[in-house]
PDB file of C-alpha atoms in Angstrom:
ATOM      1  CA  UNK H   1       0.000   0.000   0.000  1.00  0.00           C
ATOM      2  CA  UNK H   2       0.997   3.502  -0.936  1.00  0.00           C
ATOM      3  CA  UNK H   3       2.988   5.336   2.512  1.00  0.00           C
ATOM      4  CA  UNK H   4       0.593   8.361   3.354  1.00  0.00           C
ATOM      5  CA  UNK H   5      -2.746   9.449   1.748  1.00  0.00           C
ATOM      6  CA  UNK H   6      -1.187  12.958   1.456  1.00  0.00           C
ATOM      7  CA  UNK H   7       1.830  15.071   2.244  1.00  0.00           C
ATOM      8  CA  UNK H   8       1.142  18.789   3.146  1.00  0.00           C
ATOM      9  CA  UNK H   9       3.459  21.633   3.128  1.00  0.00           C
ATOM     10  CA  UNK H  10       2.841  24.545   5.284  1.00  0.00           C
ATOM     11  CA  UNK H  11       4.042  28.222   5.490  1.00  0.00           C
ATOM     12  CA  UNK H  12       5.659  29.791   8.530  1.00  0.00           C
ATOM     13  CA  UNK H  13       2.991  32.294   8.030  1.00  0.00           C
ATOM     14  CA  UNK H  14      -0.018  31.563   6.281  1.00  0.00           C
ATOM     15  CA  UNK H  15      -0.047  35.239   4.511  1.00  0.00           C
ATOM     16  CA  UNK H  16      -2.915  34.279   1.688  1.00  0.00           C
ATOM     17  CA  UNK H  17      -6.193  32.883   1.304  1.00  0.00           C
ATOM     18  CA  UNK H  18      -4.830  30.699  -1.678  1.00  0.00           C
ATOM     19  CA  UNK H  19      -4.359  26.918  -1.406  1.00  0.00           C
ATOM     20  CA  UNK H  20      -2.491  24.882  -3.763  1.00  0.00           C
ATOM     21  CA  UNK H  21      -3.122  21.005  -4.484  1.00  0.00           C
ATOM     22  CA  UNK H  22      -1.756  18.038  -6.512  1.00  0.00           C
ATOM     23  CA  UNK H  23      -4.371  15.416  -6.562  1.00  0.00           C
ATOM     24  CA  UNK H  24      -2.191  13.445  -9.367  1.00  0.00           C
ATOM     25  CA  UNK H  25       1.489  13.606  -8.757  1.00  0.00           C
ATOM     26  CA  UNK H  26       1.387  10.996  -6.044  1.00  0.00           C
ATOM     27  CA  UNK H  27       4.083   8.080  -7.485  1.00  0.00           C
ATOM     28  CA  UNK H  28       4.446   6.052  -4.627  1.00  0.00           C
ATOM     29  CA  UNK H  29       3.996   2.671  -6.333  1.00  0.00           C
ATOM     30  CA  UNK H  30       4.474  -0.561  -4.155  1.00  0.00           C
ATOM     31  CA  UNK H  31       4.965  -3.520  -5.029  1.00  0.00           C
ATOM     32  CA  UNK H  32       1.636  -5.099  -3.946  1.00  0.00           C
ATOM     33  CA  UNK H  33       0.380  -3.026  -6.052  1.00  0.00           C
ATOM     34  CA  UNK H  34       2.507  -3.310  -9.252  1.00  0.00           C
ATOM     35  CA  UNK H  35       2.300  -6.980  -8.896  1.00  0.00           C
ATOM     36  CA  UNK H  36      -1.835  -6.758  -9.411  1.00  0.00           C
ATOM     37  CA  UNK H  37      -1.194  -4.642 -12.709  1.00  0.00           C
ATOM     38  CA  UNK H  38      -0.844  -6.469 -16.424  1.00  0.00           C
ATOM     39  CA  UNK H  39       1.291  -2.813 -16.903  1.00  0.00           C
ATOM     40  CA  UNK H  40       4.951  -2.682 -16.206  1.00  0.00           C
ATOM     41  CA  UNK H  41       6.441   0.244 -14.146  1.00  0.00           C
ATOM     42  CA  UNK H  42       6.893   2.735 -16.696  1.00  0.00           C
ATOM     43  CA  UNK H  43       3.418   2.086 -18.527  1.00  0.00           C
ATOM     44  CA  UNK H  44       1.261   2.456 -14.874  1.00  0.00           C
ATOM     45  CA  UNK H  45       2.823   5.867 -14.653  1.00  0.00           C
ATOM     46  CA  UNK H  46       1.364   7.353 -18.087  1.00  0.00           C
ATOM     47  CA  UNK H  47      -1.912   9.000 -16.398  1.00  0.00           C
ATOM     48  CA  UNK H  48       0.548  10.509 -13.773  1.00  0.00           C
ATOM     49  CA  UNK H  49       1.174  14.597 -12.855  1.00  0.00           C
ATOM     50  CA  UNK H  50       4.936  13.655 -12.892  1.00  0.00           C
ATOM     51  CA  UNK H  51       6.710  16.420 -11.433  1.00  0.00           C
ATOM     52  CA  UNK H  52       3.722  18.793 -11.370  1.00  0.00           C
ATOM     53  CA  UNK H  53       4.878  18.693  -7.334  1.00  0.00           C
ATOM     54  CA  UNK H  54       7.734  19.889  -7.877  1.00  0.00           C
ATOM     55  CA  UNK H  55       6.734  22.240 -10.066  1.00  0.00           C
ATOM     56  CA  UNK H  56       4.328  24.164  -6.956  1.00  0.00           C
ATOM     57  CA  UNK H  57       6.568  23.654  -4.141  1.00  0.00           C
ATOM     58  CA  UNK H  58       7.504  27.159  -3.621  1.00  0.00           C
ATOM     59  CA  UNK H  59       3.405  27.893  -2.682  1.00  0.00           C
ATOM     60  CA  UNK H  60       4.614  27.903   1.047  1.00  0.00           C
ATOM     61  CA  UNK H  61       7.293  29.857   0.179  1.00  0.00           C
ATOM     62  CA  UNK H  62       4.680  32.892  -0.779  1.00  0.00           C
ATOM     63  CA  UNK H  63       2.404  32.377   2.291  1.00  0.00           C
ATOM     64  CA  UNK H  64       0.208  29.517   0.505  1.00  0.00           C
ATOM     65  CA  UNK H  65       0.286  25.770   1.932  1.00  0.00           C
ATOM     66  CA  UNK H  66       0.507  23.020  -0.694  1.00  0.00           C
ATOM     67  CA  UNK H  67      -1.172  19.741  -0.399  1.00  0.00           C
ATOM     68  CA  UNK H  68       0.205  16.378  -2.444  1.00  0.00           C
ATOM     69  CA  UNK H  69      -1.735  13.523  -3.017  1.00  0.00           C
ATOM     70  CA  UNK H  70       0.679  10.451  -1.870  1.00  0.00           C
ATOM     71  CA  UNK H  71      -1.388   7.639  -3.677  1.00  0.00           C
ATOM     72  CA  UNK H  72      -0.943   7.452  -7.395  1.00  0.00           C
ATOM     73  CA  UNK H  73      -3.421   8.158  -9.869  1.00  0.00           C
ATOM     74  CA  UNK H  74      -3.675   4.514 -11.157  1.00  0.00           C
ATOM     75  CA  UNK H  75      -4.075   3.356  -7.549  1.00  0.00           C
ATOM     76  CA  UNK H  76      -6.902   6.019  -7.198  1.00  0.00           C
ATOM     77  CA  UNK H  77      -8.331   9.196  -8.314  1.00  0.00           C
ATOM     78  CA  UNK H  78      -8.402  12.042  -5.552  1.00  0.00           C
ATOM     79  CA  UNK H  79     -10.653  14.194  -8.519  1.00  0.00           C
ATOM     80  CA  UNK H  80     -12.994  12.048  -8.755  1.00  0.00           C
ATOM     81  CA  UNK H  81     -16.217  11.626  -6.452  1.00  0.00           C
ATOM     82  CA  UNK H  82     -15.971   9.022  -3.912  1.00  0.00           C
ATOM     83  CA  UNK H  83     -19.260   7.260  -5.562  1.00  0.00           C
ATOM     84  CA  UNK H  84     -17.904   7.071  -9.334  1.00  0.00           C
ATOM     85  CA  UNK H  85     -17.394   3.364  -8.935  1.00  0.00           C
ATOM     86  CA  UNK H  86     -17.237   1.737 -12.476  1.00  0.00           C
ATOM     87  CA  UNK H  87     -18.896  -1.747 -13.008  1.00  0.00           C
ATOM     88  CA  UNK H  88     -17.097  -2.970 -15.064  1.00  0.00           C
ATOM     89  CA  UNK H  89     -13.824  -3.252 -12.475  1.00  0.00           C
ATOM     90  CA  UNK H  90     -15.879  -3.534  -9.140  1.00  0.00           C
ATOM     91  CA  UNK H  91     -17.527  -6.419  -8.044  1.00  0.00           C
ATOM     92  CA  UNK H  92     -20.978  -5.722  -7.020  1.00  0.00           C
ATOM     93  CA  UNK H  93     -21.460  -2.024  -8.237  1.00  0.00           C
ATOM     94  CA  UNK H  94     -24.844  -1.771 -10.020  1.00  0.00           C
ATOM     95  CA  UNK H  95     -25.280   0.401 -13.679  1.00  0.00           C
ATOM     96  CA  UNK H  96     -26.263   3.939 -12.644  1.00  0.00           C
ATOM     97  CA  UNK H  97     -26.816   6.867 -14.924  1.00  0.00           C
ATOM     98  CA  UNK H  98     -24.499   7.127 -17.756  1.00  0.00           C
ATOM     99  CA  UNK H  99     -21.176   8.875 -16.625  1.00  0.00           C
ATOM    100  CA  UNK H 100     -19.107   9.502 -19.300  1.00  0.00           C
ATOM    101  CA  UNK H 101     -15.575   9.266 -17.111  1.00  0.00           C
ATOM    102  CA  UNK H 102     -16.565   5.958 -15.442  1.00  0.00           C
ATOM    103  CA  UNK H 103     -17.835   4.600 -18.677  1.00  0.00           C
ATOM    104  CA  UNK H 104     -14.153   5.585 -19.993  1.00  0.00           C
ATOM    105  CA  UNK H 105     -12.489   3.529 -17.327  1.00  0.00           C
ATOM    106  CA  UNK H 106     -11.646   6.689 -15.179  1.00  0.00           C
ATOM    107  CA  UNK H 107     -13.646   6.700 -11.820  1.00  0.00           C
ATOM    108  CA  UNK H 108     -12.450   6.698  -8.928  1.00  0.00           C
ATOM    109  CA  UNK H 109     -10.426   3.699  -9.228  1.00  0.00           C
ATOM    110  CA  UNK H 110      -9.139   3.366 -12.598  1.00  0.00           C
ATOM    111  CA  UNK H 111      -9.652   0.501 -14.419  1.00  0.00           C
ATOM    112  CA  UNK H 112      -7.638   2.058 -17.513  1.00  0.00           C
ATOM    113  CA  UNK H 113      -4.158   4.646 -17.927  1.00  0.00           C
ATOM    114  CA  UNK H 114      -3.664   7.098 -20.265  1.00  0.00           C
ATOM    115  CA  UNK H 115      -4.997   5.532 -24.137  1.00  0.00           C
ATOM    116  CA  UNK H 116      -6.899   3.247 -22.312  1.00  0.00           C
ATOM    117  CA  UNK H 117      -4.435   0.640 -21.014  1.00  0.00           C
ATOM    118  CA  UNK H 118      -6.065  -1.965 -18.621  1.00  0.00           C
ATOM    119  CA  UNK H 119      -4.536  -1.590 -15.629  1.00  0.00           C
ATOM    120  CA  UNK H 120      -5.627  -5.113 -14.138  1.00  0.00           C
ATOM    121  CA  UNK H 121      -6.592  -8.463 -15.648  1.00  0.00           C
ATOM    122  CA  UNK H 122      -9.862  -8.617 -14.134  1.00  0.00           C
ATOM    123  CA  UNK H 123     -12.622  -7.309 -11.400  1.00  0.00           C
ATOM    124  CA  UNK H 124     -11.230  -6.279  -8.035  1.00  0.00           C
ATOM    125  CA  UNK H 125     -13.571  -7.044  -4.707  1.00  0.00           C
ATOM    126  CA  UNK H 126     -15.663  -4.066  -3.752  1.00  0.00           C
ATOM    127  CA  UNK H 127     -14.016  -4.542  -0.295  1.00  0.00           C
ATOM    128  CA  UNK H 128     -10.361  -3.257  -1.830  1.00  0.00           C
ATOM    129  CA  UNK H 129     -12.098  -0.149  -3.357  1.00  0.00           C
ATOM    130  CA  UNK H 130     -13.936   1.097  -0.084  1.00  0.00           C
ATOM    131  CA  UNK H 131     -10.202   0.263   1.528  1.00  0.00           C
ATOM    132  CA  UNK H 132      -8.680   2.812  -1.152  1.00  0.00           C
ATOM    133  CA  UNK H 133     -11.299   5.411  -0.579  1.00  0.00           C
ATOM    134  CA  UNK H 134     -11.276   4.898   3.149  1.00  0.00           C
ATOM    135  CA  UNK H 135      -7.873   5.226   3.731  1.00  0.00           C
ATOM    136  CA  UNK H 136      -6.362   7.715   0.755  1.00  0.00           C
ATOM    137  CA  UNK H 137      -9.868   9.384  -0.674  1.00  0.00           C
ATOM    138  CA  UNK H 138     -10.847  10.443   2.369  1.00  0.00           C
ATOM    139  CA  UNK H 139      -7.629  11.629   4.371  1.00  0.00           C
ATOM    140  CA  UNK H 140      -6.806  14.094   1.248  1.00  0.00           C
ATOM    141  CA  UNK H 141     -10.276  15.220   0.689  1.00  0.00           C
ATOM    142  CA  UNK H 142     -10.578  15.893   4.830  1.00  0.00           C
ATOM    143  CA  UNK H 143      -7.461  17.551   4.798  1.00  0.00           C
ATOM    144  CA  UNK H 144      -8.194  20.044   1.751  1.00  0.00           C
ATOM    145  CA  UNK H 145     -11.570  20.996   2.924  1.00  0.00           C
ATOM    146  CA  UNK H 146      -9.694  21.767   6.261  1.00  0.00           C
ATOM    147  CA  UNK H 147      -7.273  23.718   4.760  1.00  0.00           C
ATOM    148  CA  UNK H 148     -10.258  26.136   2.683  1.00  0.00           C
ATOM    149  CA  UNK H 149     -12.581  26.036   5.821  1.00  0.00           C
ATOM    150  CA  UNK H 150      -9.124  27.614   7.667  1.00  0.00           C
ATOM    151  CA  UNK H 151      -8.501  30.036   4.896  1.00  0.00           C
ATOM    152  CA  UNK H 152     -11.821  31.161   4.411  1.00  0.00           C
ATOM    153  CA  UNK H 153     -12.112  31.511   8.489  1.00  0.00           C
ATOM    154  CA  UNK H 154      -8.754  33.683   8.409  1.00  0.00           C
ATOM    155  CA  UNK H 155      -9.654  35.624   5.316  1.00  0.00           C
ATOM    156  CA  UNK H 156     -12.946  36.298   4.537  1.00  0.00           C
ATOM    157  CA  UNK H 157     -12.217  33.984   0.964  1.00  0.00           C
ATOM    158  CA  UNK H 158     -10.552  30.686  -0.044  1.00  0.00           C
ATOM    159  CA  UNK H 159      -9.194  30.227  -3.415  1.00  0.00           C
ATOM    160  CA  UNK H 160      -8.187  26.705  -4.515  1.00  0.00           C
ATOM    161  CA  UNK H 161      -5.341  26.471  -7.294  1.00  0.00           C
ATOM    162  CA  UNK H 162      -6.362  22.381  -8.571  1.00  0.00           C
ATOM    163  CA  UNK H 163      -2.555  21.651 -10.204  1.00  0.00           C
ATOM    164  CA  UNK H 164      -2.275  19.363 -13.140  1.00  0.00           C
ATOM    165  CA  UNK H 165      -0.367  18.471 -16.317  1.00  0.00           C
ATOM    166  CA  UNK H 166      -1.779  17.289 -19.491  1.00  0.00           C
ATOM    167  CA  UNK H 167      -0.480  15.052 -22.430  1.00  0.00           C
ATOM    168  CA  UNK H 168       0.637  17.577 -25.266  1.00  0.00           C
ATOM    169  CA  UNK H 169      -1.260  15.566 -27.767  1.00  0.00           C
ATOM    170  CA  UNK H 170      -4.980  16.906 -25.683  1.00  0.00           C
ATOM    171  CA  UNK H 171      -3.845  20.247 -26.956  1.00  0.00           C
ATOM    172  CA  UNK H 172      -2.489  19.507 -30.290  1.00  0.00           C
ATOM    173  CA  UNK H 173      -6.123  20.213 -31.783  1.00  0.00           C
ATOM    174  CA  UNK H 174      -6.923  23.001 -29.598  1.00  0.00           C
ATOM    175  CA  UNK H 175      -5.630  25.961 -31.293  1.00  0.00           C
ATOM    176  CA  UNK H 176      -8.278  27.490 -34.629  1.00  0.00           C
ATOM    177  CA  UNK H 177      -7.946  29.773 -36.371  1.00  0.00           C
ATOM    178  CA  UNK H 178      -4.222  29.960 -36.496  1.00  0.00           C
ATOM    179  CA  UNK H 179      -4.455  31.138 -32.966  1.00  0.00           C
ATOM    180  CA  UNK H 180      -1.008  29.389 -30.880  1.00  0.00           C
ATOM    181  CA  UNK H 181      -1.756  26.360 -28.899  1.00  0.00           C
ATOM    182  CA  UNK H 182      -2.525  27.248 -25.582  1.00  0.00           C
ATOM    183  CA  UNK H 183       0.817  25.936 -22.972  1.00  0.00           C
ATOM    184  CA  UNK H 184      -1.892  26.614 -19.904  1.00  0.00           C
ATOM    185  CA  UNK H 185      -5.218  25.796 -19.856  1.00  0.00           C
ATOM    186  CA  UNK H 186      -7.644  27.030 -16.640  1.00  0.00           C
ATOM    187  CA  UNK H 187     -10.607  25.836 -15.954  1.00  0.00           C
ATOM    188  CA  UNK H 188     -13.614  26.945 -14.272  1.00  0.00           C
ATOM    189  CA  UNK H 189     -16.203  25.237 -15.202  1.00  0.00           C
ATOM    190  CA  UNK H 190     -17.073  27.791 -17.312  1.00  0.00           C
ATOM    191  CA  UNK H 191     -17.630  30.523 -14.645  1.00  0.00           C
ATOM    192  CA  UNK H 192     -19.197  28.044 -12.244  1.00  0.00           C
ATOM    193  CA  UNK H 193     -16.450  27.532  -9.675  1.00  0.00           C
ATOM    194  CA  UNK H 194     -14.828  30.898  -9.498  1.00  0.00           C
ATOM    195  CA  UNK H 195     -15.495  34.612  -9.589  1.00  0.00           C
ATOM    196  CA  UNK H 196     -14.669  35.991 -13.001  1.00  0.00           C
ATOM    197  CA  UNK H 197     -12.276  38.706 -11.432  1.00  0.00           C
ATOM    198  CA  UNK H 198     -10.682  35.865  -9.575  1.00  0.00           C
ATOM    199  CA  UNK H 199      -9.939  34.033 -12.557  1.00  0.00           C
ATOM    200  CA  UNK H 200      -8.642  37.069 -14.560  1.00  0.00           C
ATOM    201  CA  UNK H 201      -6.451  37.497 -12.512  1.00  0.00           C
ATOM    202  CA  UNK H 202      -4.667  33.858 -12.228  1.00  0.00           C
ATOM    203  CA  UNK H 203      -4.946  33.756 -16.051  1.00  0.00           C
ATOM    204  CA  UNK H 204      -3.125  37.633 -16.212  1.00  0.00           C
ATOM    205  CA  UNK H 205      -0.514  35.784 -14.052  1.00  0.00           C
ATOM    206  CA  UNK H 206       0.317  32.889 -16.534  1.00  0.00           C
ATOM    207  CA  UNK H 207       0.274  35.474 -19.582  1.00  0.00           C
ATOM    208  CA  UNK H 208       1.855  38.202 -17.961  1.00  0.00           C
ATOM    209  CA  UNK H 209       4.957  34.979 -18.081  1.00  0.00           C
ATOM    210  CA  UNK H 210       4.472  34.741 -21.293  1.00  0.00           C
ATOM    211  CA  UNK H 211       2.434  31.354 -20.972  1.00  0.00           C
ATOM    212  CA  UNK H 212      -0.575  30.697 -24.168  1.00  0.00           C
ATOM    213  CA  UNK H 213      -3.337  30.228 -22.050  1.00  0.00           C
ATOM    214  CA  UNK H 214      -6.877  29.495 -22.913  1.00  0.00           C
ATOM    215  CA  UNK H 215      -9.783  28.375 -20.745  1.00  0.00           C
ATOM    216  CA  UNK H 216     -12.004  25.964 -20.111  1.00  0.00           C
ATOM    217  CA  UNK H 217     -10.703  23.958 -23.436  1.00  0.00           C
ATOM    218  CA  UNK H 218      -9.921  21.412 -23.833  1.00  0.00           C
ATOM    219  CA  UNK H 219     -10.385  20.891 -20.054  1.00  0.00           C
ATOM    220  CA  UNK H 220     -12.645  22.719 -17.541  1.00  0.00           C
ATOM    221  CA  UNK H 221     -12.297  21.186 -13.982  1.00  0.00           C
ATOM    222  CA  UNK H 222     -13.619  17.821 -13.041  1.00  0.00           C
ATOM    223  CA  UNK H 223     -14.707  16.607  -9.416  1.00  0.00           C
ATOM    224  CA  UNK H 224     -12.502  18.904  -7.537  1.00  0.00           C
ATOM    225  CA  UNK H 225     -13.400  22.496  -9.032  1.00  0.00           C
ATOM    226  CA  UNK H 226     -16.792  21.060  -9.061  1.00  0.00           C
ATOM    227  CA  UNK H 227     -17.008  20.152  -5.294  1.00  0.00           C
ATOM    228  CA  UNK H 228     -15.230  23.006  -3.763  1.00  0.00           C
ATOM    229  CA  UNK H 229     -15.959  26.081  -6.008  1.00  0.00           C
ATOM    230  CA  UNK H 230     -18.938  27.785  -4.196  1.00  0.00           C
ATOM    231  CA  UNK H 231     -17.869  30.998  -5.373  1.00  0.00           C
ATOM    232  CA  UNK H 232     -21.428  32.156  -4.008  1.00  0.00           C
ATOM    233  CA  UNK H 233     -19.833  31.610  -0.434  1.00  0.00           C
ATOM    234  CA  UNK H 234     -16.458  33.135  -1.684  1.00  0.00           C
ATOM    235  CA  UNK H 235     -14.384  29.780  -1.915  1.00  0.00           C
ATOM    236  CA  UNK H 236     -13.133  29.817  -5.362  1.00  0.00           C
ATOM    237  CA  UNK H 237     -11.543  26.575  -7.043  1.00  0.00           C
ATOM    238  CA  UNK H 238      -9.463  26.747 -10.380  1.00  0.00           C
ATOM    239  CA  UNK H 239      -8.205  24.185 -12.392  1.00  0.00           C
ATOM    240  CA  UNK H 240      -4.510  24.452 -13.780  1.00  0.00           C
ATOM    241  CA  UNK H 241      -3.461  22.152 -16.563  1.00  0.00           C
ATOM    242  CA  UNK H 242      -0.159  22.391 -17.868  1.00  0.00           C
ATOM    243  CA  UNK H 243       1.279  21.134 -21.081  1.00  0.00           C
ATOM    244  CA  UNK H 244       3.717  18.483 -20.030  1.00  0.00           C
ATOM    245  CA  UNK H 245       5.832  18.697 -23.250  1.00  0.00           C
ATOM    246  CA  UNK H 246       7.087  22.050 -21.483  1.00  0.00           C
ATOM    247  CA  UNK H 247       8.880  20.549 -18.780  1.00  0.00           C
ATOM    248  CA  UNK H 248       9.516  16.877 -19.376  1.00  0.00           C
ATOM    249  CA  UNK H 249       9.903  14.115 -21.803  1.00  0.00           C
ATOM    250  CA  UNK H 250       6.576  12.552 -21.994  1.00  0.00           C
ATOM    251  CA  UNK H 251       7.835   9.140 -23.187  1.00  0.00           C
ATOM    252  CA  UNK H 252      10.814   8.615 -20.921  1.00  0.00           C
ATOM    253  CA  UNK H 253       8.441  10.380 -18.327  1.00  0.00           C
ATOM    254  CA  UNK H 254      11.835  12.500 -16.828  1.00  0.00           C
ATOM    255  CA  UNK H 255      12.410  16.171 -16.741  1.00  0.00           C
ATOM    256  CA  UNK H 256      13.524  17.713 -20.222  1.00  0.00           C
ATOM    257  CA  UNK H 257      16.205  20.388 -20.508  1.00  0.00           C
ATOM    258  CA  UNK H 258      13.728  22.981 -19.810  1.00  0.00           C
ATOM    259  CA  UNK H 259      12.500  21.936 -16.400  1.00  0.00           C
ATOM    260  CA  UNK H 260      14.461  24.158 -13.917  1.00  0.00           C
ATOM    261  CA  UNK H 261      13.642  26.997 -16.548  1.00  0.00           C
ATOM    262  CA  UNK H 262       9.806  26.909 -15.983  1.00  0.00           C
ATOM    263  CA  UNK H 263      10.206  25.275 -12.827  1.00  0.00           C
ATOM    264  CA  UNK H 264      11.863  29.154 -12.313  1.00  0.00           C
ATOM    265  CA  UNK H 265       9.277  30.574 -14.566  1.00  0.00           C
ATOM    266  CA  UNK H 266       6.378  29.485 -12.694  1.00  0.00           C
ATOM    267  CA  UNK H 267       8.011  30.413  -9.230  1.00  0.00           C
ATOM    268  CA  UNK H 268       6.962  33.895 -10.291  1.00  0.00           C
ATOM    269  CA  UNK H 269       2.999  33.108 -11.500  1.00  0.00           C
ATOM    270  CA  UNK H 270       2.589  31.145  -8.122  1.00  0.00           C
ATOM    271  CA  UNK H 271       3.964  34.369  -6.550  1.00  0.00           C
ATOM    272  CA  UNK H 272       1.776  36.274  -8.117  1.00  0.00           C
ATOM    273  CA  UNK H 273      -1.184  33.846  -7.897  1.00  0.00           C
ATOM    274  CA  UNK H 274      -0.680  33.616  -3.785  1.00  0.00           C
ATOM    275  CA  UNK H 275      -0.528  37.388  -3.792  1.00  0.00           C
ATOM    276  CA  UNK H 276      -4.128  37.872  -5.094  1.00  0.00           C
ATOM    277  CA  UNK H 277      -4.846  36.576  -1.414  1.00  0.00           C
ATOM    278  CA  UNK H 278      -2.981  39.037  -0.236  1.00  0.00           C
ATOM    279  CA  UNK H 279      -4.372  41.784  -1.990  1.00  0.00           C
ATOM    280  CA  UNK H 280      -7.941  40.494  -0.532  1.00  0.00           C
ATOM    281  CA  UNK H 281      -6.564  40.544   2.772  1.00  0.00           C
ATOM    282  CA  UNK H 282      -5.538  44.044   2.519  1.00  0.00           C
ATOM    283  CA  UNK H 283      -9.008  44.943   0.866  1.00  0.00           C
ATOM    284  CA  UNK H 284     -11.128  43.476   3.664  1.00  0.00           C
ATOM    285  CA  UNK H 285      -8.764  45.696   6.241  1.00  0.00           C
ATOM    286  CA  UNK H 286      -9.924  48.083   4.797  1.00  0.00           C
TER     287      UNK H 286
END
């Protein structure tokens, strides 16, 4: 079994209302676990935020904590909802309602990687699922609703910056028009989970870095931004997907030549991001 549900990185002084995550960049892989796969150890990895950790850690650095999902995505998926059980892995789960990311293979226990691999052989008992959410769903999705409850409490506003990579094929199509293919890509569920200023102002942060951003395509949050944007109650939640082909080599899956370049790069958007909870903090002085 994966170590630790989640690690968590805290400021000395929480200074901003922002709170950073990783839900996918956990690659703690045991053996018990590679041993129930048909995939080897590179192939298991393909769904995997590699890096995308190490790409935020500075968050604390600015005043922000920084939460890090410790179970791997193949082992199970901290953005999806604890109920997206798929049928066709899990003993003993009935057909619901069509749901287009469990009919895919991608609920909250993965029956597929990326290009839809199988990840196992055959059906696992519904006891081992409730033992993955139970011990790894759970912990994280405590822990990050007590980190926004304590922001919000502190602040007067929460804003959750949902970290992520994407394949640099997903993106490929994106750009029309002869527009550049977007490098970022934010999503908000198309205004649902964030204030529109709020969101201006992470995307400004990304452009002003010269980052192609674009939002909301081809990715606009999933069970995360959907969950914990209530930006009715002032918690805001953004999605951050990242073209992977920036920063690493997507078949060897290990940094590329560029990665301490962007990792420097984005040290100044998270900067900038964590200092929009600043500037609210000042505001509500005020």
């Amino acid at each position: 079994m994966p170590k630790v549900a989640y690690h968590l990185d805290m400021p000395e002084a929480a200074t901003s209302c922002v709170v950073f995550a990783s839900p996918h960049s956990g690659r703690d892989y045991p053996w018990s676990f590679l041993r129930s796969t048909v995939l080897d150890e590179h192939a298991i990895r393909s769904s995997e935020d590699a890096f995308v950790d190490r790409l935020f850690d500075c968050a604390p650095q600015f005043g922000a904590p920084f939460l890090r999902a410790g179970a791997p995505r193949a082992f199970v998926d901290l953005n999806r909802a604890a109920d997206e059980l798929d049928p066709a892995l899990i003993e003993g789960v009935r057909r619901g309602g069509h749901n287009p990311r469990v009919a895919s293979g991608l609920g909250v226990v993965p029956r597929v990687v990326a290009n839809g691999r199988a990840i196992y052989s055959g059906k696992l008992p519904m006891t081992e699922a409730e033992r993955r959410i139970t011990q790894y769903w759970r912990p994280y999705h405590t822990q990050l609703q007590a980190l926004l409850s304590r922001a919000l409490l502190g602040f007067g506003e929460t804003i959750l910056i949902d970290c992520h990579s994407m394949p640099h094929e997903a993106v490929e199509g994106a750009a029309r028009g002869g527009a550049r293919r977007p490098e970022i890509v934010i999503g908000d569920r198309f205004g649902a989970s964030a204030a529109p200023e709020i969101v201006e102002l992470i995307e400004t942060a990304f452009r002003r870095a010269g980052l192609v951003v674009a939002r909301n395509a081809p990715f606009a949050g999933a069970y995360i931004t959907q969950a914990y944007g209530r930006p009715s109650r002032r918690q805001h939640a953004v999605q951050v997907e990242i073209d992977r082909a920036i920063y690493m080599d997507e078949a060897s899956i290990r940094p590329n030549a560029n990665f301490q370049p962007f990792r420097r790069l984005l040290r100044g958007v998270v900067s900038e991001v964590a200092a929009i909870g600043h500037r609210d903090q000042q505001l509500a002085a005020e």
